[in-house]
mmCIF file of C-alpha atoms and ligand atoms in Angstrom:
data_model
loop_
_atom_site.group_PDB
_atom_site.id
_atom_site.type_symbol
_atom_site.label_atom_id
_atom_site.label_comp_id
_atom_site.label_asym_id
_atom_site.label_seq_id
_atom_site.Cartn_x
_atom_site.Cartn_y
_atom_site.Cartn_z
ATOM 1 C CA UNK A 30 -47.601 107.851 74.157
ATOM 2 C CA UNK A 31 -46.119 105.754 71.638
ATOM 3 C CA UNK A 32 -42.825 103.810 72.939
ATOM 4 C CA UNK A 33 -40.188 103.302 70.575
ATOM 5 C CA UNK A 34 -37.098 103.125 73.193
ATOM 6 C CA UNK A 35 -38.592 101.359 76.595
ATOM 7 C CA UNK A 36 -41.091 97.989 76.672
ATOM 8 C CA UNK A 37 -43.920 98.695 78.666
ATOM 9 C CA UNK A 38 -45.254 96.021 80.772
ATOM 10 C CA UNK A 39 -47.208 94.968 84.079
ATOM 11 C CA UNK A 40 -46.588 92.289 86.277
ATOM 12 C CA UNK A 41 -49.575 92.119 88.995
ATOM 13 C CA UNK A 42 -49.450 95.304 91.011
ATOM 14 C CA UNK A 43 -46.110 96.633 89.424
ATOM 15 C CA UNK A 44 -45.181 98.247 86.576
ATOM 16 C CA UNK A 45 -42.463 97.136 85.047
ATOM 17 C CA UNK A 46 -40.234 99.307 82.375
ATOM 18 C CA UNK A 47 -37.413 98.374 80.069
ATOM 19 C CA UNK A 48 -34.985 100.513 78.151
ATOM 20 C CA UNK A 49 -34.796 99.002 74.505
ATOM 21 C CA UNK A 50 -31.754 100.606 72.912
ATOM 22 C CA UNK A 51 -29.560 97.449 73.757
ATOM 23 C CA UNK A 52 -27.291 98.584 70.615
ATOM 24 C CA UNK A 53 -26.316 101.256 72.687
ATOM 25 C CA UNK A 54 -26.040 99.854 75.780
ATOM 26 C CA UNK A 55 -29.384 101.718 77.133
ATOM 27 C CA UNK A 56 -27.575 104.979 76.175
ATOM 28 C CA UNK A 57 -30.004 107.620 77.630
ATOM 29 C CA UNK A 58 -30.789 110.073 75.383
ATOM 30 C CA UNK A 59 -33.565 113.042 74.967
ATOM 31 C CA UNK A 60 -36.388 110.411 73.919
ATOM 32 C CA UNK A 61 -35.472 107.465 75.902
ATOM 33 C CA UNK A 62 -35.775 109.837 78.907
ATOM 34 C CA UNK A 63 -38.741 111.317 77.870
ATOM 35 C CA UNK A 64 -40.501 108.202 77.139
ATOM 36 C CA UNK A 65 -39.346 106.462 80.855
ATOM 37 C CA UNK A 66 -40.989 109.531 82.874
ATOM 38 C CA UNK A 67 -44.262 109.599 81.229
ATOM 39 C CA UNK A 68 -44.435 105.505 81.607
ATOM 40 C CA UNK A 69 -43.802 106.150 85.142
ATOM 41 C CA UNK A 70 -45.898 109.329 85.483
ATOM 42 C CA UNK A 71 -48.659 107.013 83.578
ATOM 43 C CA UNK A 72 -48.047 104.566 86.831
ATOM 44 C CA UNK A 73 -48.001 106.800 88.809
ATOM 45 C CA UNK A 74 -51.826 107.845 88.635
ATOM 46 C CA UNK A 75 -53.080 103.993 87.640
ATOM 47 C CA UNK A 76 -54.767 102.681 90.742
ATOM 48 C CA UNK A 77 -54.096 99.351 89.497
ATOM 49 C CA UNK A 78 -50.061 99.916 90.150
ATOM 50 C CA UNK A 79 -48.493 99.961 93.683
ATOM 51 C CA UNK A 80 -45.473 99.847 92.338
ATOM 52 C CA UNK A 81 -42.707 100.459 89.391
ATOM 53 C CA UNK A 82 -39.468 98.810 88.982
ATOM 54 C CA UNK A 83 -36.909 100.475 85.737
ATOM 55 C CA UNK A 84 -34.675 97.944 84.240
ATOM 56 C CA UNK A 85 -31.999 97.669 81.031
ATOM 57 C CA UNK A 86 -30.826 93.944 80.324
ATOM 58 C CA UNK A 87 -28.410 91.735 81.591
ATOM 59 C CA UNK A 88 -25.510 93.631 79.748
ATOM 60 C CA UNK A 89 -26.485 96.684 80.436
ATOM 61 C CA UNK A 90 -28.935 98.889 82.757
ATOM 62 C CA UNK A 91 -27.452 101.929 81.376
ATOM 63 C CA UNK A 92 -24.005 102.800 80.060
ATOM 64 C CA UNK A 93 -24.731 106.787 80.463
ATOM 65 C CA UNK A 94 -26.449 110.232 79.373
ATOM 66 C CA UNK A 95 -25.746 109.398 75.039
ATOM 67 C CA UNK A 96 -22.527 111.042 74.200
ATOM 68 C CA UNK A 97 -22.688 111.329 70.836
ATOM 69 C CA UNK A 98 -26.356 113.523 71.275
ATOM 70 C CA UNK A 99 -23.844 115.926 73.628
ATOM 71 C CA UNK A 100 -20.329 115.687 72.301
ATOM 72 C CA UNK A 101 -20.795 118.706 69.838
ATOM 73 C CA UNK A 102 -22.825 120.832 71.933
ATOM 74 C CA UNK A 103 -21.699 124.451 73.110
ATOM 75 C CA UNK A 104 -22.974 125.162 77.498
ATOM 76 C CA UNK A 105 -25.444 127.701 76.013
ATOM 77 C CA UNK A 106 -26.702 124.692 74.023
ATOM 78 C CA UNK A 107 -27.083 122.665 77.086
ATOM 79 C CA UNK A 108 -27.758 125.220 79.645
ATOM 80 C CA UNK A 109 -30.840 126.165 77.536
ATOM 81 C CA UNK A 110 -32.414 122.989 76.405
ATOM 82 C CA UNK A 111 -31.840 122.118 80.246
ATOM 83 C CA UNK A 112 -33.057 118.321 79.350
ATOM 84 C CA UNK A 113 -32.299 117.398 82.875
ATOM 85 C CA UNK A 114 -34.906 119.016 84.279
ATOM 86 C CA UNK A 115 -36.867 116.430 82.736
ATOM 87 C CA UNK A 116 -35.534 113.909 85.296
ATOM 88 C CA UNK A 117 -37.145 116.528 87.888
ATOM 89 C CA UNK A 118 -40.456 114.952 87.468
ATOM 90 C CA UNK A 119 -39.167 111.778 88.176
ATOM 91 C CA UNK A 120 -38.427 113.201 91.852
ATOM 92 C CA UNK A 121 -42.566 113.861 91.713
ATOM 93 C CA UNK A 122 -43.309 110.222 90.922
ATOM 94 C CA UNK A 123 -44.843 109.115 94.431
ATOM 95 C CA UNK A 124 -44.797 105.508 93.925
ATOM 96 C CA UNK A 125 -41.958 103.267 95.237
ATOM 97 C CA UNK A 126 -39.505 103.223 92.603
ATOM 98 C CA UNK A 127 -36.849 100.438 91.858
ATOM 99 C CA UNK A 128 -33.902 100.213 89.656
ATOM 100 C CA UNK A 129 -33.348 96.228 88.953
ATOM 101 C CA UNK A 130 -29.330 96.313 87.750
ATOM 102 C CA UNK A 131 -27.333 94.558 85.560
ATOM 103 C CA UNK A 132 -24.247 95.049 83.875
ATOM 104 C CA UNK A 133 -22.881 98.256 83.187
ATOM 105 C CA UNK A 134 -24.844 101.116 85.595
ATOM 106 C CA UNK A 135 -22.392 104.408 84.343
ATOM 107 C CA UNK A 136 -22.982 107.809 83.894
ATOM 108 C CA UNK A 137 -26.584 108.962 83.986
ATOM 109 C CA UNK A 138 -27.565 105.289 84.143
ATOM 110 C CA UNK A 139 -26.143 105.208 87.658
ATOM 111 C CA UNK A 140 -27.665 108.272 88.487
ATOM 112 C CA UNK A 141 -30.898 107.205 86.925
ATOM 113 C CA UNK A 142 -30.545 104.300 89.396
ATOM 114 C CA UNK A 143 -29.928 106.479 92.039
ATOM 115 C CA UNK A 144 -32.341 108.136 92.152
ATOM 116 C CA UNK A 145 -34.601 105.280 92.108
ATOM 117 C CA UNK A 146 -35.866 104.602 95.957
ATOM 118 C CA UNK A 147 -34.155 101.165 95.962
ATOM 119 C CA UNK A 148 -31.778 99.338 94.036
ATOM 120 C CA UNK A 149 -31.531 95.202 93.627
ATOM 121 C CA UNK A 150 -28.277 94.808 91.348
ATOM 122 C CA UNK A 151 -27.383 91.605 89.429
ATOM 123 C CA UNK A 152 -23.745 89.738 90.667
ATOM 124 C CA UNK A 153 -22.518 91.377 87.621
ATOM 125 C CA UNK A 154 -24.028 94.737 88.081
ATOM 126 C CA UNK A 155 -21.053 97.907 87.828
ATOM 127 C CA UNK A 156 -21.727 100.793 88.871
ATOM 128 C CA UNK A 157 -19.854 103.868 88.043
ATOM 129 C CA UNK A 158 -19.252 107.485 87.353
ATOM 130 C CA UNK A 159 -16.923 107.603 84.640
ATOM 131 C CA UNK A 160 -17.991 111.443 82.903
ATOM 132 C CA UNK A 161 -13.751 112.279 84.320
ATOM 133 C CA UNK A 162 -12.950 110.202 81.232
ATOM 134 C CA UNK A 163 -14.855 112.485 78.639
ATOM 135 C CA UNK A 164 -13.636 115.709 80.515
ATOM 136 C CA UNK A 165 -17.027 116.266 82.704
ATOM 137 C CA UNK A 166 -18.782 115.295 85.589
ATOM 138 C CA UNK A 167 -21.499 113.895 86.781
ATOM 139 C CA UNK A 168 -24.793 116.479 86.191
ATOM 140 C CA UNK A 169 -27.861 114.439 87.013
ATOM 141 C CA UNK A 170 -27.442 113.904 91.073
ATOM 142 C CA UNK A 171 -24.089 111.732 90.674
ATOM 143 C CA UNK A 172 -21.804 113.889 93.194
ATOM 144 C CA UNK A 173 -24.889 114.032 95.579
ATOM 145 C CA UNK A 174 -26.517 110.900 95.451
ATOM 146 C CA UNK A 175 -23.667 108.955 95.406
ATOM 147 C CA UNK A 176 -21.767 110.716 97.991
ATOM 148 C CA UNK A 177 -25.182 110.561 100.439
ATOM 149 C CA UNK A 178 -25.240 106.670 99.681
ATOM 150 C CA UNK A 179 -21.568 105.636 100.089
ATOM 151 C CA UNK A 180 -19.950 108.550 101.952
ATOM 152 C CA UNK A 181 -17.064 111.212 100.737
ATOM 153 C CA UNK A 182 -14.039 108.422 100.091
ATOM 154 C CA UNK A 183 -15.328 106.238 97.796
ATOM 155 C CA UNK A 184 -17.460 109.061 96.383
ATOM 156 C CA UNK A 185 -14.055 110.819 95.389
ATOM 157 C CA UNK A 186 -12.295 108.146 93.745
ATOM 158 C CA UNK A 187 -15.711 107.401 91.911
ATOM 159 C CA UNK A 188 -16.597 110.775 90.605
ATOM 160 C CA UNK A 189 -12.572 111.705 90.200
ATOM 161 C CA UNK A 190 -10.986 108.932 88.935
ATOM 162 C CA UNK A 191 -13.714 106.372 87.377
ATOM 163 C CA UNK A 192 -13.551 103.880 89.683
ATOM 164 C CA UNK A 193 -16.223 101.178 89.178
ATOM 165 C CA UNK A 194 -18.366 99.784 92.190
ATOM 166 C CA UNK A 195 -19.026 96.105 91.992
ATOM 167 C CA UNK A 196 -22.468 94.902 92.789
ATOM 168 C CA UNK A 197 -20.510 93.280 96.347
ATOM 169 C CA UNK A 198 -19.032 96.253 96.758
ATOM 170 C CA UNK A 199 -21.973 98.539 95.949
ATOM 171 C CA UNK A 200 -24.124 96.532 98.570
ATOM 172 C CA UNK A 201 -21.366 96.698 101.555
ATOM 173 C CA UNK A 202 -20.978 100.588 100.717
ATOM 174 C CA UNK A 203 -24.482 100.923 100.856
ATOM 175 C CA UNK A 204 -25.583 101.921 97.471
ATOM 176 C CA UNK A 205 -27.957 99.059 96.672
ATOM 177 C CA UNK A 206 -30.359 96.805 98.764
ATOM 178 C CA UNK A 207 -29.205 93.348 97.432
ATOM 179 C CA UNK A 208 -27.748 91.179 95.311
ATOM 180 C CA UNK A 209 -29.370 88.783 93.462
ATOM 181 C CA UNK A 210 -27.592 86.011 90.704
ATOM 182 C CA UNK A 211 -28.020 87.162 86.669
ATOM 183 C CA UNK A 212 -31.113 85.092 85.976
ATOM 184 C CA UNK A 213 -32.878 86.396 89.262
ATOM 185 C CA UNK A 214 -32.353 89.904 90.007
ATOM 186 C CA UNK A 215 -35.275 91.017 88.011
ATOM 187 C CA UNK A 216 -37.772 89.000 90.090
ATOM 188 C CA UNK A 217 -36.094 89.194 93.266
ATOM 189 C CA UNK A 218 -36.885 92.907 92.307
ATOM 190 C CA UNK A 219 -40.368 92.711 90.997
ATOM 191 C CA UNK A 220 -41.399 89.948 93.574
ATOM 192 C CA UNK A 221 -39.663 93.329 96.394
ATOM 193 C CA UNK A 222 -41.898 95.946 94.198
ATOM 194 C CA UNK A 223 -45.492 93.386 94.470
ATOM 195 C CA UNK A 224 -44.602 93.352 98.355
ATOM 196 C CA UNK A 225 -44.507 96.689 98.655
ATOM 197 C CA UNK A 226 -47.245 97.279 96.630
ATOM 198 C CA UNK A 227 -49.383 94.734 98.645
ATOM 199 C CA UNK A 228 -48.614 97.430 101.612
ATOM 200 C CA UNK A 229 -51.174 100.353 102.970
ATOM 201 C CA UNK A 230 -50.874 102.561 100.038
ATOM 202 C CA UNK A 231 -50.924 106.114 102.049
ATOM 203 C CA UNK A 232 -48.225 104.882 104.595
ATOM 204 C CA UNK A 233 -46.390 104.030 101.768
ATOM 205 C CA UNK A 234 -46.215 107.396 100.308
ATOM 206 C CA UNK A 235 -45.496 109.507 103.251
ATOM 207 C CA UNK A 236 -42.800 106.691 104.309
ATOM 208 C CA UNK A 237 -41.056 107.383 101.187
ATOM 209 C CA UNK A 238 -41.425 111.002 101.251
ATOM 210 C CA UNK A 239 -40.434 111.121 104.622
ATOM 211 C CA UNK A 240 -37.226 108.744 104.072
ATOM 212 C CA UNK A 241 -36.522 111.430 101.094
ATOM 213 C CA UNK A 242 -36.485 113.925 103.756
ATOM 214 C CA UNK A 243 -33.757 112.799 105.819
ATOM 215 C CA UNK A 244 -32.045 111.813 102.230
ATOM 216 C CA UNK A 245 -32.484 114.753 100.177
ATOM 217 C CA UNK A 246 -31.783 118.076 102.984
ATOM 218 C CA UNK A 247 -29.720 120.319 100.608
ATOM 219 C CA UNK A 248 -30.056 118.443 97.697
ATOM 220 C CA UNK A 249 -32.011 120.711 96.030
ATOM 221 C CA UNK A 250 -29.198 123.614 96.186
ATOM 222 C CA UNK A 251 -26.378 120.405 95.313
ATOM 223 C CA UNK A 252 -28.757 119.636 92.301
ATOM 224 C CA UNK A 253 -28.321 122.662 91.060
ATOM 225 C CA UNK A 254 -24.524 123.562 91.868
ATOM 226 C CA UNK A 255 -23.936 119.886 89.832
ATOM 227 C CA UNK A 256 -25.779 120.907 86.930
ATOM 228 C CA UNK A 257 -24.619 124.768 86.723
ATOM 229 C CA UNK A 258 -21.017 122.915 86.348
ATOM 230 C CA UNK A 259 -21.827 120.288 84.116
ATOM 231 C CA UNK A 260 -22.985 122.423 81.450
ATOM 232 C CA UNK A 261 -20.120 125.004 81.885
ATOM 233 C CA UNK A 262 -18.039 121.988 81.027
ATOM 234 C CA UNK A 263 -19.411 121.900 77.525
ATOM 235 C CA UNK A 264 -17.749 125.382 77.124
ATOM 236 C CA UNK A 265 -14.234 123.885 77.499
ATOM 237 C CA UNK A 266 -11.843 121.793 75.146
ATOM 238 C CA UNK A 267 -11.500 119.194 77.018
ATOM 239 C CA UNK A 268 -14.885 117.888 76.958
ATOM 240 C CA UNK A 269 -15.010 118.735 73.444
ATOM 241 C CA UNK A 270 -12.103 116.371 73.064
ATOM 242 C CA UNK A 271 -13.133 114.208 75.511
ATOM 243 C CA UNK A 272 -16.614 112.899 73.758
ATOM 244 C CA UNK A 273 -14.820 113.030 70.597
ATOM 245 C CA UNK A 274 -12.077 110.953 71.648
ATOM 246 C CA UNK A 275 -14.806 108.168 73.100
ATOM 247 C CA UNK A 276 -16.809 108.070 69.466
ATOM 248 C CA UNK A 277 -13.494 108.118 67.844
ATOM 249 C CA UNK A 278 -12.190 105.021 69.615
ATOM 250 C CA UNK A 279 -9.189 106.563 71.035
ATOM 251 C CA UNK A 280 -7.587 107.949 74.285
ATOM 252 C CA UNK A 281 -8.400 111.530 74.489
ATOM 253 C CA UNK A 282 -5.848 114.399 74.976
ATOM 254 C CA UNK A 283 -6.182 116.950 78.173
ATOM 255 C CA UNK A 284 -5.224 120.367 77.473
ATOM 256 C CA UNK A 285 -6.704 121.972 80.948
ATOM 257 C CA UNK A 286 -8.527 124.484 79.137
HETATM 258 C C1 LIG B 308 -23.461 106.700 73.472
HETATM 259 C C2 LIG B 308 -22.649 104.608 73.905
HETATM 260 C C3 LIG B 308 -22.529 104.910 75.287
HETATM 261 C C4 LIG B 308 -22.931 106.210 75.714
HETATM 262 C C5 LIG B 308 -21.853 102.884 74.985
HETATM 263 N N1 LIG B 308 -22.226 103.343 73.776
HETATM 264 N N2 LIG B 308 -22.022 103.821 75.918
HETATM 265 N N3 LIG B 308 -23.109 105.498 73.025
HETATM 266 N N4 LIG B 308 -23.387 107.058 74.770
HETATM 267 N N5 LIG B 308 -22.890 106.574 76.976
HETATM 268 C C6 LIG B 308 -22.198 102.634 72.506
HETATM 269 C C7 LIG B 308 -20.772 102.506 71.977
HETATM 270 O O1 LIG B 308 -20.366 103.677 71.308
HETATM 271 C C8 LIG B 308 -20.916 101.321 71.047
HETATM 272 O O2 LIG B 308 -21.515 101.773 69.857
HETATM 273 C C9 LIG B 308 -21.940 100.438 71.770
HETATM 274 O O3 LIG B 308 -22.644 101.289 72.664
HETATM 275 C C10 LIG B 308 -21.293 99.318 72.562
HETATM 276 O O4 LIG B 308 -20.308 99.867 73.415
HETATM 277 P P1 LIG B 308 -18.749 99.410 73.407
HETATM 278 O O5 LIG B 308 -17.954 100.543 73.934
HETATM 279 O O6 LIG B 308 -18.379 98.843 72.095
HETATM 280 O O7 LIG B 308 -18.826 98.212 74.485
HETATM 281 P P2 LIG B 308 -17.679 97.737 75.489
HETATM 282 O O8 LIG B 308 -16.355 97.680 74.780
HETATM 283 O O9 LIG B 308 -18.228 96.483 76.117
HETATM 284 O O10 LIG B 308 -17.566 98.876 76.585
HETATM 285 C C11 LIG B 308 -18.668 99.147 77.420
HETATM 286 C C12 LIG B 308 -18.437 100.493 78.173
HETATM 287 C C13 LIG B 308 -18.166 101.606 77.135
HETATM 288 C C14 LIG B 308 -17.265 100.355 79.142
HETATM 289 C C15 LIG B 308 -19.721 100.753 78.979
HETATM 290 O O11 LIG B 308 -19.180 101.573 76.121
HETATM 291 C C16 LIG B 308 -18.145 102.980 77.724
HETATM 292 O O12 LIG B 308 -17.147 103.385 78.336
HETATM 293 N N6 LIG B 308 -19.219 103.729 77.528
HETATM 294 C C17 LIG B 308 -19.323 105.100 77.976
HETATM 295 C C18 LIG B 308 -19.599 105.155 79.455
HETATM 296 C C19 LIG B 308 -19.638 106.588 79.928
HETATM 297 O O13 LIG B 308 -18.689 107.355 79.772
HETATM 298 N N7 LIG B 308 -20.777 107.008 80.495
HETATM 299 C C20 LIG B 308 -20.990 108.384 80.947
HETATM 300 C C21 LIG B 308 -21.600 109.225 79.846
HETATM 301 S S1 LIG B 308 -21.749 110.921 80.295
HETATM 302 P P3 LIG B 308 -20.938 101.358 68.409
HETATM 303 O O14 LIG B 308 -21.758 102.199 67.477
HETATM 304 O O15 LIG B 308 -19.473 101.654 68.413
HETATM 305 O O16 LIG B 308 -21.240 99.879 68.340
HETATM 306 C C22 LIG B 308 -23.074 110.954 81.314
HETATM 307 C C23 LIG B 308 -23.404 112.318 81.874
HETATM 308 C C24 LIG B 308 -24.716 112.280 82.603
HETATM 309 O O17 LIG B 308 -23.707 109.989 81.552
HETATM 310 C C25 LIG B 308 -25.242 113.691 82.744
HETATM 311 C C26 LIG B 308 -26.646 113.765 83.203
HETATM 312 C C27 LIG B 308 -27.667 113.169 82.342
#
């Protein structure tokens, strides 16, 4: 495949990938997401990789799902194009998977991040679910993940009123593994991927799998409660305004219908 939106790289056992839409803040849309699964599926069958660590840049890992590819769109439109089944197969990948954060981590980029096995966030790392401001919520595993990792309070106050996580805070509540300064989270996360990856490859897989186990009991059904929501959400006004209000600059107007 031919990468336009992610660099491609390895470093010794791991393979490392970037989102390249720094413009946009790592905005995930349709190709950016369809470009990071097959890198990782790609990874994912090289015998040469024990490993993959996802990363944005400093500013940003990933400031969301791309609202201007969604603001417009009807629930039909969304409910049929389904694109975040995509992120399904990322669920297959059975290589260790970790998100190395910095900056903004919002949105789908949290989620994204999420549901990465581990996370090693930069001191300026945020973490947040702010869809409430555009009228929606989370649909890619936010209100599960999320709630799993940090438990129900600070879950609420995430999900319902956009409260950002700090990378402190996101390590005490649980939600990442550590905390690393701006110039070394990256290798403090690829030298954590090339140790793992140095480990007995088949007890590395089922110990994942099996840690997903105790994780992921009724996530499938919360998976697809989330998403069944999210996209009635594009049926209503409010998220109509909501997107519309974000590309416009302004504050947006709730009418509660
Ligand atoms: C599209 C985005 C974007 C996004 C930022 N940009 N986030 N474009 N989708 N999610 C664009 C901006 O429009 C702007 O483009 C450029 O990136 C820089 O952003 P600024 O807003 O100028 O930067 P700043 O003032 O530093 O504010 C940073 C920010 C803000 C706080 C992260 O950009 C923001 O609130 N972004 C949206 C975050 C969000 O709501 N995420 C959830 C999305 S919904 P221009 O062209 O103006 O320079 C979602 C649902 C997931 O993720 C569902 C499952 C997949």
């Amino acid at each position: 495949m031919d990468y336009r939106n992610i660099i491609v790289e390895t470093r010794d056992r791991v393979g490392l990938i970037r989102f390249n839409r720094p413009q946009q803040l790592n905005a995930l849309n349709g190709a950016i997401m369809e470009e990071l699964v097959a890198a990782a599926e790609d990874f994912d069958k090289s015998d040469a990789i024990g490993a993959i660590v996802i990363t944005g840049d400093e500013r940003a890992f990933a400031a969301g799902a791309d609202i201007k590819e969604m603001a417009e769109a009807s629930a039909v439109e969304m409910l049929t194009a389904d694109r975040i089944s995509l992120w399904d197969r990322l669920r297959k990948v059975r290589k260790v998977i970790i998100a190395a954060v910095s900056g903004f981590c919002l949105g789908g980029g949290c989620e994204l991040a999420m549901a990465c096995d581990m996370i090693v966030a930069s001191e300026s790392a945020k973490f947040g679910q702010p869809e409430i401001n555009l009228g929606v919520i989370p649909g890619a595993g936010g209100t599960q993940r999320l709630t799993r990792a940090v438990g129900k309070a600070i879950a609420m106050e995430v999900v319902l009123n956009g409260r950002f996580l700090s990378a402190e805070e996101a390590y005490r509540f649980g939600l990442c593994n550590r905390v690393a300064p701006v110039e070394q989270y990256l290798g403090e996360a690829l030298r954590l991927a090339n140790e793992i990856a140095a480990r007995a490859p088949l007890a590395v897989r089922f110990g994942k799998e099996a840690v997903n186990n105790a994780f992921e009991n009724f996530l499938a059904d919360g998976l697809a409660d989330e998403r069944r929501a999210f996209y009635f959400l594009f049926s209503t006004d409010d998220q109509k305004e909501g997107m519309k209000a974000f590309i416009d600059k302004r504050k947006p107007e709730w009418k509660g219908r």
